[in-house]
Coordinates of C-alpha atoms in Angstrom, one line a residue:
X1 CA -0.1 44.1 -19.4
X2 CA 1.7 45.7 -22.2
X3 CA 2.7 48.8 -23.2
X4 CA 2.0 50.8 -26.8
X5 CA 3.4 53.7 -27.8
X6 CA 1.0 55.8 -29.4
X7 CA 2.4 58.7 -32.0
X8 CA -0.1 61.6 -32.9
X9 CA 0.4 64.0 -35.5
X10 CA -1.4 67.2 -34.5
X11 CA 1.2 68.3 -31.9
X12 CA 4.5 65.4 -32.7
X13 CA 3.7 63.4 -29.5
X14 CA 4.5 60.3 -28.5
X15 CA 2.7 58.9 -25.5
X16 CA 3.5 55.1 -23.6
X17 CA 0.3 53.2 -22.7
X18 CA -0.7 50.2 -20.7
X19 CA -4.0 48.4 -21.6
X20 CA -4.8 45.1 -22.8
X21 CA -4.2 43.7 -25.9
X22 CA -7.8 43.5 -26.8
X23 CA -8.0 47.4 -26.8
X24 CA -6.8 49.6 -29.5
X25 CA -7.0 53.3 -29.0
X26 CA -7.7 55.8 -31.8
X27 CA -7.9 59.3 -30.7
X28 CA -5.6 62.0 -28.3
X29 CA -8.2 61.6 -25.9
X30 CA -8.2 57.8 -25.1
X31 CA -4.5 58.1 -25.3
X32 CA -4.7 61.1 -22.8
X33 CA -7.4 59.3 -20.7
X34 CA -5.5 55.7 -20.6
X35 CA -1.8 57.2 -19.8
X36 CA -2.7 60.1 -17.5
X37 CA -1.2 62.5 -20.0
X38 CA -2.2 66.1 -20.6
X39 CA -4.9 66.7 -23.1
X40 CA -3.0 70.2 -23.8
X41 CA -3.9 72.0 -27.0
X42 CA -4.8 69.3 -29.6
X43 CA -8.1 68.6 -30.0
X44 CA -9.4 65.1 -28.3
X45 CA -11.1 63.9 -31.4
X46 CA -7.4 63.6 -32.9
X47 CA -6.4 60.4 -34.5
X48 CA -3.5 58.7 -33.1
X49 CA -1.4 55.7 -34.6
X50 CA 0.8 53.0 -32.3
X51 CA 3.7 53.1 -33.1
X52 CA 6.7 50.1 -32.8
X53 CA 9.6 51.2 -31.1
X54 CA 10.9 48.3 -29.6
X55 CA 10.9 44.5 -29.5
X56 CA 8.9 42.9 -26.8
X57 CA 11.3 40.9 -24.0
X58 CA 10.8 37.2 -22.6
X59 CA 11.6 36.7 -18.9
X60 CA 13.0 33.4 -18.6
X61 CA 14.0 32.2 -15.0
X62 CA 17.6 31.2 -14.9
X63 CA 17.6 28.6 -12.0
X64 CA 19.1 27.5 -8.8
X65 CA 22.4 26.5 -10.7
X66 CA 22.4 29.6 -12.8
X67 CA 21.9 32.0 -9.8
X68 CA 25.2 30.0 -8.3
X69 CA 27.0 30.7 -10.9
X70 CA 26.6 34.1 -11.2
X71 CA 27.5 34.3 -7.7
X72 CA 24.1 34.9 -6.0
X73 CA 23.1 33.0 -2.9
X74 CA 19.3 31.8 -2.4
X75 CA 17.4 30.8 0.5
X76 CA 14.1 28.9 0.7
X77 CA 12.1 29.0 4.2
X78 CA 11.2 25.9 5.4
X79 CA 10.2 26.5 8.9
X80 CA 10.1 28.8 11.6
X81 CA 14.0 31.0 11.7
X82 CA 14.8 27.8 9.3
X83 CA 16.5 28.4 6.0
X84 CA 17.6 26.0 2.9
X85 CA 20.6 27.5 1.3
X86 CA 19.9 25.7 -2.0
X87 CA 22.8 27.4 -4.2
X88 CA 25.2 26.0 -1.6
X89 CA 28.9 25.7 -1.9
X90 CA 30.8 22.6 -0.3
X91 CA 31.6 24.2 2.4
X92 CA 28.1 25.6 3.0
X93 CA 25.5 24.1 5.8
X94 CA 22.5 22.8 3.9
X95 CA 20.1 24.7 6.1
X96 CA 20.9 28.0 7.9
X97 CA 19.3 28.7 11.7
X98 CA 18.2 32.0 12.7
X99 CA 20.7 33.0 15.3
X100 CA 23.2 30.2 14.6
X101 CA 26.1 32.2 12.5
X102 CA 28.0 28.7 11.9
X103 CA 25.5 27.8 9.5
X104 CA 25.1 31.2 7.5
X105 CA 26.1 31.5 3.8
X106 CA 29.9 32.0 3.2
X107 CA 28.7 35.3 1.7
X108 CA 32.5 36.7 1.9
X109 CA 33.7 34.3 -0.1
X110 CA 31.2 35.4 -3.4
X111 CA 31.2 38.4 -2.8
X112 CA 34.0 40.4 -5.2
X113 CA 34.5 44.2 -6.2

């Protein structure tokens, strides 16, 4: 869902709120009511304005290649203790058994400080 600031000018306020996009809210008490903020000394009948304060981010997934890349190392279940290393190295066993440390990740190898 996403989030709206909402600025109101009867006490300088501004108050972050999740709701859907379908729903605008007006007044200090929806705001107050919808964020879980204190009502406080302004009266509830208060109009409130939403406010723009930042631009909205796009997740985008990066990959199997991408995470390998940056280092990362991903495994996929496949059965029962069995593992698919699918950001493998050459080195690297294709599938990593519970209990088998031959076939775990060469994690020291990507790892740097």
């Amino acid at each position: 869902m996403p989030r709206y600031d909402y600025f109101c000018d009867a006490n300088g306020e501004v108050v972050e709120v999740t709701h859907p996009m379908s729903q605008k809210l007006q007044t200090w008490g929806e705001v107050c009511a919808n964020s879980g903020h204190a009502l406080g000394a302004v009266d509830k009948s208060e109009l409130v304005s939403r406010i723009i304060t930042r631009a909205p981010m796009a997740n985008t997934p990066i990959g199997n290649s991408g995470l390998k890349n940056l280092g990362f190392t991903k495994l996929v279940k496949r059965d029962n203790g069995v593992y698919e290393n699918v950001t493998r190295s050459g080195t690297e066993q294709r599938y990593m058994t519970s209990g088998d440390k031959a076939s775990a990740p060469h994690l020291h190898k990507k790892h740097s400080e």
